[in-house]
Short mmCIF file of C-alpha atoms in Angstrom, two decimals:
data_model
loop_
_atom_site.label_atom_id
_atom_site.label_comp_id
_atom_site.label_asym_id
_atom_site.label_seq_id
_atom_site.Cartn_x
_atom_site.Cartn_y
_atom_site.Cartn_z
CA MET A 1 0.00 0.00 0.00
CA ALA A 2 2.85 2.38 0.81
CA SER A 3 4.19 1.93 -2.71
CA LEU A 4 1.31 3.95 -4.05
CA PHE A 5 2.78 7.18 -2.78
CA ALA A 6 6.05 6.58 -0.92
CA PRO A 7 8.34 9.61 -1.36
CA PRO A 8 12.09 9.24 -1.85
CA PRO A 9 14.11 9.57 1.38
CA ARG A 10 15.46 13.01 2.26
CA LEU A 11 18.27 14.37 4.37
CA TRP A 12 17.19 15.39 7.87
CA ARG A 13 19.22 16.37 10.94
CA LEU A 14 18.10 14.98 14.27
CA LEU A 15 18.11 17.35 17.22
CA PRO A 16 19.90 16.38 20.46
CA ASN A 17 16.79 14.74 21.90
CA GLU A 18 16.79 12.13 19.09
CA SER A 19 17.22 9.43 21.72
CA THR A 20 13.79 10.37 23.08
CA LEU A 21 12.33 9.76 19.64
CA SER A 22 14.12 6.44 19.19
CA SER A 23 13.16 5.11 22.64
CA ALA A 24 9.55 6.33 22.43
CA LEU A 25 8.77 5.24 18.88
CA GLY A 26 11.27 2.47 18.30
CA ASP A 27 13.93 2.14 15.63
CA PRO A 28 11.44 1.08 12.90
CA TYR A 29 10.68 4.77 12.45
CA LEU A 30 14.30 5.22 11.30
CA PRO A 31 15.97 3.51 8.31
CA ALA A 32 16.90 -0.14 8.44
CA ALA A 33 20.48 0.93 9.09
CA GLU A 34 21.68 1.84 12.57
CA PRO A 35 19.80 4.98 13.79
CA ALA A 36 21.75 8.22 13.56
CA ARG A 37 23.16 9.69 16.72
CA ALA A 38 22.31 13.19 17.95
CA GLY A 39 23.62 15.95 15.69
CA VAL A 40 24.59 13.60 12.83
CA SER A 41 22.89 13.81 9.43
CA ALA A 42 20.82 10.76 8.59
CA THR A 43 18.25 9.62 6.05
CA VAL A 44 14.85 9.26 7.72
CA LEU A 45 11.21 9.62 6.75
CA PRO A 46 9.81 13.19 6.81
CA PRO A 47 7.90 14.11 10.00
CA ALA A 48 4.55 14.18 8.19
CA TRP A 49 5.04 10.59 7.04
CA PRO A 50 4.47 8.06 9.88
CA ARG A 51 4.85 4.40 9.00
CA LEU A 52 1.48 2.85 8.14
CA TRP A 53 1.75 -0.15 10.44
CA THR A 54 2.25 1.74 13.71
CA THR A 55 -0.15 1.25 16.61
CA ALA A 56 -2.72 3.94 17.38
CA ALA A 57 -0.64 5.11 20.35
CA GLU A 58 2.52 5.38 18.23
CA PHE A 59 0.61 7.23 15.54
CA ARG A 60 -0.64 9.85 17.99
CA LEU A 61 2.79 10.20 19.57
CA ALA A 62 4.52 10.51 16.21
CA SER A 63 2.17 13.23 15.01
CA THR A 64 2.87 15.37 18.09
CA MET A 65 6.59 14.70 18.55
CA ARG A 66 8.24 14.40 15.18
CA ALA A 67 7.93 18.00 13.96
CA SER A 68 9.84 19.22 17.01
CA LEU A 69 12.55 16.56 16.77
CA VAL A 70 13.78 17.07 13.21
CA ARG A 71 14.56 19.98 10.93
CA TRP A 72 15.29 20.29 7.21
CA GLU A 73 19.01 20.72 6.41
CA GLY A 74 18.85 20.90 2.62
CA PRO A 75 17.52 23.29 -0.05
CA GLU A 76 13.84 24.31 -0.22
CA PRO A 77 11.88 21.07 -0.78
CA VAL A 78 10.26 20.47 -4.17
CA ALA A 79 6.81 18.91 -4.59
CA GLU A 80 7.03 15.14 -5.04
CA ILE A 81 3.74 14.80 -6.97
CA THR A 82 1.05 17.03 -8.51
CA PHE A 83 -2.07 18.19 -6.71
CA GLU A 84 -4.20 16.13 -9.11
CA GLU A 85 -2.11 13.02 -8.39
CA SER A 86 -2.54 13.52 -4.65
CA GLY A 87 -6.32 13.47 -5.15
CA ARG A 88 -6.07 10.24 -7.15
CA GLN A 89 -3.91 8.63 -4.48
CA ILE A 90 -6.32 9.61 -1.70
CA ARG A 91 -9.24 8.22 -3.72
CA ALA A 92 -7.35 4.98 -4.37
CA LEU A 93 -6.69 4.53 -0.64
CA THR A 94 -10.30 5.40 0.20
CA ASP A 95 -11.53 2.83 -2.32
CA LEU A 96 -9.35 0.15 -0.70
CA ALA A 97 -10.77 0.97 2.74
CA GLU A 98 -14.37 0.95 1.49
CA GLN A 99 -13.79 -2.34 -0.35
CA ALA A 100 -12.36 -3.92 2.80
CA MET A 101 -15.52 -2.95 4.70
CA ALA A 102 -17.72 -4.27 1.89
CA ASP A 103 -15.78 -7.57 1.92
CA GLY A 104 -16.34 -8.01 5.67
CA ARG A 105 -12.74 -7.20 6.69
CA PRO A 106 -13.28 -4.35 9.18
CA ASP A 107 -9.92 -4.71 10.94
CA ASP A 108 -8.18 -4.37 7.57
CA ALA A 109 -10.48 -1.45 6.71
CA ALA A 110 -9.49 0.38 9.91
CA GLU A 111 -5.81 0.14 9.02
CA ARG A 112 -6.52 1.28 5.47
CA TRP A 113 -8.45 4.30 6.78
CA ARG A 114 -5.43 5.10 8.96
CA ALA A 115 -3.32 4.88 5.82
CA VAL A 116 -5.57 7.54 4.28
CA LEU A 117 -4.88 9.80 7.26
CA ALA A 118 -1.15 9.07 7.00
CA HIS A 119 -0.95 10.38 3.44
CA PRO A 120 0.99 13.68 3.52
CA CYS A 121 -1.74 15.40 1.46
CA ALA A 122 -4.60 14.24 3.69
CA HIS A 123 -4.85 17.56 5.52
CA HIS A 124 -6.16 19.41 2.45
CA GLN A 125 -7.88 16.56 0.59
CA LEU A 126 -10.34 15.42 3.27
CA ALA A 127 -11.81 16.19 6.70
CA ALA A 128 -9.79 14.19 9.21
CA TYR A 129 -12.66 13.85 11.69
CA GLU A 130 -14.77 12.06 9.07
CA ILE A 131 -12.02 9.53 8.44
CA LEU A 132 -11.62 8.99 12.19
CA ASP A 133 -15.35 8.28 12.27
CA GLU A 134 -14.77 5.56 9.65
CA VAL A 135 -11.90 4.17 11.75
CA HIS A 136 -14.23 4.08 14.75
CA ARG A 137 -16.93 2.25 12.79
CA ALA A 138 -14.49 -0.30 11.37
CA TYR A 139 -12.96 -1.09 14.76
CA ARG A 140 -16.46 -1.53 16.22
CA GLU A 141 -17.42 -4.02 13.54
CA ALA A 142 -14.15 -5.86 14.19
CA GLY A 143 -14.99 -6.06 17.91
CA LEU A 144 -11.94 -3.97 18.82
CA TYR A 145 -13.83 -1.71 21.19
CA GLU A 146 -10.89 -0.03 22.94
CA GLU A 147 -9.47 1.03 19.59
CA ALA A 148 -12.93 2.16 18.44
CA ILE A 149 -13.36 4.33 21.52
CA ALA A 150 -9.91 5.86 21.06
CA ALA A 151 -10.73 6.78 17.45
CA GLY A 152 -14.26 7.93 18.32
CA TYR A 153 -13.15 10.39 20.95
CA ARG A 154 -11.02 12.12 18.32
CA SER A 155 -13.85 12.47 15.81
CA VAL A 156 -16.42 15.26 15.81
CA PRO A 157 -19.01 16.77 16.01
CA ASP A 158 -20.81 14.26 18.28
CA PRO A 159 -18.40 11.41 19.03
CA GLU A 160 -19.75 10.63 22.48
CA THR A 161 -23.05 9.16 21.31
CA ASP A 162 -21.01 6.79 19.15
CA ILE A 163 -18.87 5.98 22.17
CA ALA A 164 -21.96 5.19 24.26
CA GLU A 165 -23.20 2.89 21.48
CA CYS A 166 -19.78 1.26 21.47
CA TYR A 167 -20.05 0.54 25.20
CA LEU A 168 -23.37 -1.20 24.51
CA ASP A 169 -21.77 -3.27 21.75
CA ALA A 170 -19.06 -4.28 24.21
CA GLY A 171 -21.65 -5.29 26.83
CA GLU A 172 -20.68 -2.47 29.23
CA LEU A 173 -24.22 -1.27 29.97
CA GLY A 174 -23.23 0.66 33.09
CA LYS A 175 -20.77 2.83 31.19
CA ALA A 176 -23.27 3.36 28.37
CA ASP A 177 -26.03 4.36 30.81
CA ALA A 178 -23.73 6.82 32.56
CA LEU A 179 -22.49 8.42 29.34
CA PHE A 180 -25.98 8.78 27.82
CA ALA A 181 -27.18 10.34 31.10
CA THR A 182 -24.27 12.79 31.08
CA LEU A 183 -25.00 13.79 27.49
CA ARG A 184 -28.67 14.31 28.30
CA GLU A 185 -27.81 16.49 31.27
CA ARG A 186 -25.44 18.50 29.10
CA ASP A 187 -28.02 19.14 26.36
CA PRO A 188 -31.57 17.99 27.20
CA GLU A 189 -32.98 19.36 23.91
CA ASP A 190 -30.74 17.38 21.55
CA VAL A 191 -33.33 15.21 19.78
CA TRP A 192 -30.59 13.30 17.95
CA LEU A 193 -29.31 12.06 21.31
CA TYR A 194 -32.72 10.56 22.15
CA SER A 195 -32.91 8.94 18.72
CA ALA A 196 -29.40 7.47 19.04
CA ALA A 197 -30.11 6.11 22.52
CA ALA A 198 -33.49 4.61 21.57
CA TYR A 199 -31.96 2.94 18.51
CA SER A 200 -28.94 1.65 20.43
CA TYR A 201 -30.87 0.11 23.33
CA LEU A 202 -33.45 -1.59 21.10
CA GLY A 203 -32.71 -5.32 21.21
CA ILE A 204 -30.58 -4.90 24.35
CA ASP A 205 -32.88 -3.19 26.86
CA VAL A 206 -36.24 -2.54 25.23
CA THR A 207 -37.70 -0.74 28.24
CA THR A 208 -34.86 1.78 28.21
CA SER A 209 -35.20 2.11 24.44
CA LEU A 210 -38.91 2.96 24.80
CA ARG A 211 -38.23 5.51 27.53
CA TRP A 212 -35.67 7.32 25.39
CA ALA A 213 -38.00 7.29 22.38
CA LEU A 214 -40.98 8.67 24.34
CA ASP A 215 -38.89 11.33 26.03
CA GLY A 216 -37.41 12.29 22.67
CA ILE A 217 -40.87 12.66 21.13
CA GLU A 218 -41.86 15.13 23.85
CA VAL A 219 -38.64 17.10 23.32
CA ALA A 220 -39.21 17.19 19.56
CA LEU A 221 -42.79 18.39 19.95
CA ALA A 222 -41.76 21.05 22.47
CA THR A 223 -38.85 22.42 20.40
CA GLY A 224 -40.56 22.37 17.00
CA ASP A 225 -38.45 19.42 15.82
CA PRO A 226 -36.02 21.48 13.69
CA ASP A 227 -34.23 18.36 12.37
CA GLN A 228 -37.47 16.42 11.66
CA VAL A 229 -36.62 13.47 13.89
CA VAL A 230 -40.02 12.96 15.53
CA MET A 231 -41.29 10.34 13.05
CA GLN A 232 -38.12 8.32 13.49
CA LEU A 233 -38.62 8.46 17.27
CA LEU A 234 -42.23 7.33 16.86
CA GLU A 235 -41.13 4.39 14.72
CA LEU A 236 -38.62 3.39 17.42
CA ALA A 237 -41.35 3.60 20.07
CA GLU A 238 -43.63 1.43 17.93
CA ASP A 239 -40.83 -1.12 17.52
CA ALA A 240 -40.36 -1.19 21.30
CA TRP A 241 -44.10 -1.61 21.94
CA GLY A 242 -44.15 -4.47 19.45
CA GLU A 243 -41.18 -6.19 21.08
CA MET A 244 -42.83 -5.83 24.51
CA ALA A 245 -46.18 -7.04 23.12
CA GLU A 246 -47.82 -3.87 24.44
CA PRO A 247 -50.52 -1.84 22.66
CA ILE A 248 -49.50 1.27 20.73
CA ASP A 249 -50.37 4.60 22.36
CA GLN A 250 -52.80 5.79 19.70
CA GLN A 251 -53.25 9.19 21.31
CA LEU A 252 -49.52 9.82 21.03
CA VAL A 253 -49.52 8.62 17.41
CA ASP A 254 -52.34 11.06 16.61
CA ARG A 255 -50.46 13.92 18.31
CA VAL A 256 -47.33 13.25 16.31
CA GLU A 257 -49.22 12.95 13.03
CA ARG A 258 -51.06 16.24 13.65
CA PHE A 259 -47.75 17.89 14.50
CA CYS A 260 -46.19 16.63 11.26
CA ASP A 261 -49.16 17.81 9.18
CA GLU A 262 -48.82 21.31 10.64
CA TRP A 263 -45.02 21.39 10.85
CA THR A 264 -43.16 24.47 9.63
CA PRO A 265 -39.37 24.72 9.25
CA VAL A 266 -37.43 25.75 12.35
CA THR A 267 -33.76 26.70 12.35
CA SER A 268 -31.67 24.05 14.06
CA PRO A 269 -29.09 25.32 16.57
CA ARG A 270 -27.05 22.13 16.20
CA ARG A 271 -25.68 22.17 12.69
CA SER A 272 -22.17 20.82 12.16
CA GLY A 273 -21.69 22.99 9.08
CA GLY A 274 -19.58 25.48 11.00
CA LEU A 275 -16.73 22.97 11.27
CA PRO A 276 -13.89 23.49 8.80
CA PRO A 277 -14.09 20.67 6.23
CA ARG A 278 -10.31 20.37 5.89
CA ASP A 279 -7.05 21.93 7.02
CA ASP A 280 -6.63 24.20 4.01
CA ARG A 281 -2.93 25.06 4.24
CA PRO A 282 -0.13 24.73 1.67
CA CYS A 283 1.29 21.25 1.09
CA VAL A 284 4.98 20.61 0.41
CA HIS A 285 4.36 17.08 -0.90
CA CYS A 286 2.09 18.03 -3.83
CA GLY A 287 2.59 21.80 -4.03
CA TYR A 288 -1.02 22.56 -3.10
CA GLN A 289 -1.74 26.26 -2.57
CA PRO A 290 -5.17 27.20 -1.13
CA GLU A 291 -5.47 30.33 -3.24
CA THR A 292 -4.79 28.76 -6.64
CA SER A 293 -4.73 24.96 -6.80
CA ARG A 294 -8.48 24.30 -6.76
CA ALA A 295 -9.14 27.10 -9.23
CA VAL A 296 -6.61 25.55 -11.63
CA MET A 297 -8.61 22.31 -11.47
CA ASP A 298 -11.89 23.99 -12.45
CA GLU A 299 -11.22 23.77 -16.17
CA PRO A 300 -10.43 20.02 -16.36
CA ALA A 301 -13.35 19.42 -13.99
CA ARG A 302 -15.64 21.29 -16.39
CA ARG A 303 -14.36 19.24 -19.31
CA ASN A 304 -14.84 16.00 -17.36
CA ARG A 305 -18.40 16.99 -16.50
CA ARG A 306 -19.21 17.73 -20.12
CA ARG A 307 -17.66 14.47 -21.35
CA LEU A 308 -19.64 12.56 -18.74
CA LEU A 309 -22.90 14.10 -19.94
CA GLU A 310 -21.97 13.54 -23.59
CA VAL A 311 -21.64 9.80 -22.93
CA GLU A 312 -24.46 9.28 -20.44
CA ASP A 313 -27.15 11.82 -21.23
CA PRO A 314 -26.61 13.75 -24.48
CA GLU A 315 -30.27 14.86 -24.41
CA ALA A 316 -29.76 16.49 -21.02
CA LEU A 317 -26.59 18.21 -22.24
CA GLY A 318 -28.44 19.51 -25.28
CA GLY A 319 -31.21 20.82 -23.04
CA LEU A 320 -28.72 22.60 -20.79
CA ASP A 321 -26.96 24.15 -23.78
CA ALA A 322 -30.32 25.27 -25.19
CA ALA A 323 -31.40 26.76 -21.87
CA PHE A 324 -28.18 28.44 -20.79
CA GLY A 325 -26.18 28.76 -23.99
CA PRO A 326 -23.19 26.69 -25.16
CA GLU A 327 -20.15 26.08 -23.02
CA PRO A 328 -18.22 29.30 -22.38
CA LYS A 329 -14.95 29.76 -24.26
CA ALA A 330 -13.26 31.33 -21.24
CA LYS A 331 -12.26 29.32 -18.22
CA PRO A 332 -14.85 29.56 -15.43
CA SER A 333 -13.79 31.84 -12.59
CA GLY A 334 -14.84 29.44 -9.84
CA PRO A 335 -16.65 26.20 -8.97
CA ILE A 336 -19.81 25.32 -10.89
CA ALA A 337 -23.08 24.50 -9.11
CA LEU A 338 -24.69 21.28 -10.40
CA ALA A 339 -28.02 19.68 -9.51
CA THR A 340 -29.29 16.11 -9.85
CA GLY A 341 -33.06 15.70 -10.11
CA TRP A 342 -34.74 13.14 -7.82
CA PHE A 343 -38.38 12.21 -7.13
CA PRO A 344 -39.36 11.91 -3.43
CA ALA A 345 -41.30 8.81 -2.35
CA GLU A 346 -44.74 10.38 -2.73
CA GLN A 347 -43.90 11.42 -6.33
CA TRP A 348 -41.94 8.41 -7.55
CA ALA A 349 -44.84 5.98 -8.09
CA GLU A 350 -46.85 8.60 -9.99
CA ALA A 351 -43.80 9.55 -12.09
CA CYS A 352 -43.25 5.89 -13.05
CA GLN A 353 -46.90 5.56 -14.04
CA ARG A 354 -46.73 8.72 -16.12
CA TRP A 355 -43.37 7.90 -17.73
CA PRO A 356 -42.71 4.11 -17.63
CA GLU A 357 -39.40 4.60 -19.44
CA LEU A 358 -37.99 5.83 -16.14
CA LEU A 359 -37.80 2.18 -15.09
CA ASP A 360 -35.61 1.24 -18.06
CA ASP A 361 -32.50 1.96 -16.02
CA ARG A 362 -33.85 2.66 -12.52
CA PRO A 363 -35.27 0.40 -9.77
CA ALA A 364 -39.02 0.51 -9.16
CA GLU A 365 -38.71 0.39 -5.37
CA HIS A 366 -38.18 3.93 -4.07
CA ARG A 367 -35.48 3.14 -1.53
CA ALA A 368 -33.41 1.35 -4.17
CA TYR A 369 -34.00 4.26 -6.57
CA THR A 370 -32.77 6.71 -3.92
CA GLN A 371 -29.65 4.63 -3.28
CA ALA A 372 -29.00 4.46 -7.04
CA THR A 373 -29.27 8.26 -7.14
CA GLU A 374 -26.74 8.57 -4.30
CA ALA A 375 -24.37 6.19 -6.11
CA GLN A 376 -24.70 8.19 -9.32
CA ILE A 377 -24.02 11.51 -7.57
CA LYS A 378 -20.92 10.05 -5.94
CA ARG A 379 -19.64 8.88 -9.31
CA ILE A 380 -20.26 12.30 -10.85
CA ALA A 381 -18.47 13.88 -7.88
CA ARG A 382 -15.33 11.95 -8.77
CA HIS A 383 -15.30 13.50 -12.23
CA ALA A 384 -16.48 16.98 -11.19
CA VAL A 385 -13.86 17.77 -8.58
CA ALA A 386 -14.25 21.16 -6.84
CA ASN A 387 -17.78 21.75 -8.14
CA ARG A 388 -20.74 22.20 -5.79
CA LEU A 389 -23.29 19.39 -6.08
CA HIS A 390 -26.97 19.53 -5.11
CA VAL A 391 -30.09 17.37 -5.15
CA ALA A 392 -33.30 18.87 -6.50
CA ALA A 393 -36.53 17.20 -5.33
CA MET A 394 -38.86 17.13 -8.35
CA THR A 395 -42.63 16.86 -8.47
CA VAL A 396 -44.64 15.39 -11.33
CA ASP A 397 -46.82 18.48 -11.72
CA GLY A 398 -43.82 20.79 -11.48
CA LEU A 399 -41.93 18.84 -14.15
CA GLU A 400 -44.89 18.88 -16.52
CA ALA A 401 -45.45 22.60 -16.06
CA HIS A 402 -41.79 23.38 -16.55
CA ALA A 403 -41.54 21.14 -19.63
CA GLU A 404 -44.55 22.89 -21.19
CA GLU A 405 -42.91 26.27 -20.56
CA SER A 406 -39.58 25.24 -22.05
CA GLY A 407 -41.03 23.22 -24.92
CA ASN A 408 -39.47 19.92 -23.79
CA ASP A 409 -40.98 16.44 -23.61
CA PRO A 410 -41.66 15.98 -19.84
CA GLY A 411 -40.52 12.36 -20.06
CA SER A 412 -37.10 13.24 -21.47
CA GLY A 413 -33.83 13.48 -19.62
CA ALA A 414 -33.39 16.99 -21.00
CA ALA A 415 -36.62 18.11 -19.33
CA ARG A 416 -35.60 16.64 -15.98
CA SER A 417 -32.12 18.18 -16.19
CA HIS A 418 -33.51 21.59 -17.13
CA TYR A 419 -36.08 21.38 -14.31
CA ALA A 420 -33.39 20.40 -11.78
CA ALA A 421 -31.20 23.31 -12.92
CA THR A 422 -34.13 25.70 -12.50
CA LEU A 423 -34.85 24.39 -9.00
CA LEU A 424 -31.20 24.96 -8.15
CA ARG A 425 -31.31 28.51 -9.51
CA THR A 426 -34.44 29.33 -7.47
CA GLY A 427 -32.93 27.97 -4.25
CA ASP A 428 -35.08 24.82 -4.16
CA ALA A 429 -32.23 22.29 -4.14
CA VAL A 430 -30.24 21.00 -1.17
CA ALA A 431 -26.46 20.88 -1.03
CA TRP A 432 -24.85 17.44 -1.37
CA PRO A 433 -23.37 15.80 0.57
CA PRO A 434 -24.84 16.80 3.92
CA GLY A 435 -22.65 16.56 7.01
CA ARG A 436 -22.29 12.97 8.16
CA ASN A 437 -24.23 13.74 11.33
CA GLU A 438 -26.89 15.88 9.65
CA PRO A 439 -30.25 14.56 8.35
CA CYS A 440 -29.90 12.69 5.07
CA TRP A 441 -30.86 14.59 1.90
CA CYS A 442 -33.45 11.92 1.00
CA GLY A 443 -35.83 12.98 3.79
CA SER A 444 -35.58 9.76 5.82
CA VAL A 445 -34.72 11.85 8.96
CA ARG A 446 -31.87 9.44 9.68
CA LYS A 447 -28.33 10.77 9.87
CA TYR A 448 -26.58 10.77 6.50
CA LYS A 449 -23.86 8.44 7.78
CA LYS A 450 -26.51 5.84 8.69
CA CYS A 451 -28.72 6.33 5.64
CA CYS A 452 -27.39 7.11 2.15
CA GLY A 453 -23.85 7.90 3.26
CA PRO A 454 -22.54 4.29 3.15
CA VAL A 455 -23.80 3.73 -0.45
CA PRO A 456 -20.71 3.30 -2.68
CA ALA A 457 -20.20 5.24 -5.89
CA ALA A 458 -21.57 3.72 -9.08
CA PRO A 459 -18.83 2.19 -11.26
CA ASP A 460 -17.60 4.17 -14.24
CA ASP A 461 -19.01 3.24 -17.63
CA PRO A 462 -16.14 1.44 -19.46
CA SER A 463 -17.10 3.27 -22.66
#
């Protein structure tokens, strides 16, 4: 795995406390030859390049110690690879980790995710806390709970609910109870906490699961349910009643349904969007510069997007060109906003009845159709680097009205693409992807990481 991106060795000078480094990390961090003594030039790996097979403790120690223990003694370093190549390498490592999870090798997946973090370009190519979340999940599935907890505490924005779930997986109910109680005391209006607890206890302690679900419903109703979690909480309560062979509280069901019918959007105070997505600083390894590198990639990204549409949906491309004019001759000045059209559950069946050709290359079942849409967006994202992607929820009536206005056949891909672009322009599309701990874009009210997030990208068309 290291051969994918291993840089050539460089000349570094160890400071006088080199012996601290050698004793703390072990000689494997130095070359196979005898480690250099203090003050003597030696060939070692750069400080941003920890070995991939180190333990979690060594990894943390290396990341905090190495920069202070070595200094560059040669000329100004030159980039080893291009910015574009660094993106390809990160994607290759990510694919290996995802494939390991899909193959049922979570312990291998955890190490591969750590290899992603160890890449010297990781700081500007991805959000480290999201990768740590993947490490946490992989270790949990492997039954390595101590390692999962160590990784989880380093992820954000809400690692402690995952840690409490991990305690339950490990059979440590007392610790889970105490942590969930602490989190509730800290923020009694966090509806996601109640949902996580109810879901986690179901099948382990159904009475506790029901209590969390019922308490969460009351919190959601009292706060206006800004994240639209109340129906998920009701479903969890119904599951608990069923498992306990107790009758459903119909009065509560009616209250929730009335609330949902009358619901109006409320601003959520608990969005994770304020977190910086990546450490956007210059990179010596690939020459990345925050002010210029992504802008330079806009033009090839635009060409990739156009080629993708030419192969997959020439009608849609023609419709876009007709609506907005042909591709500009000048290089775009910034990222392009793109929208993928998608029918919500209540519209999908009617759309398939109206235009049966939709089912030629799409599943009839709505959940499978939604997952196929997620997979398609992820594949487009790989070819449209640096562009802003969105999902536009279409309605049958809206599509027909828009197609009549624009003179398109409402059953054509061009009509759907033009309609999605219009919804994006009018502010009626949602940004993709949502934060991993935010509600999924598909409206399921589950967190993205537990809903559409795990769906892999669709494979590229060989043609």
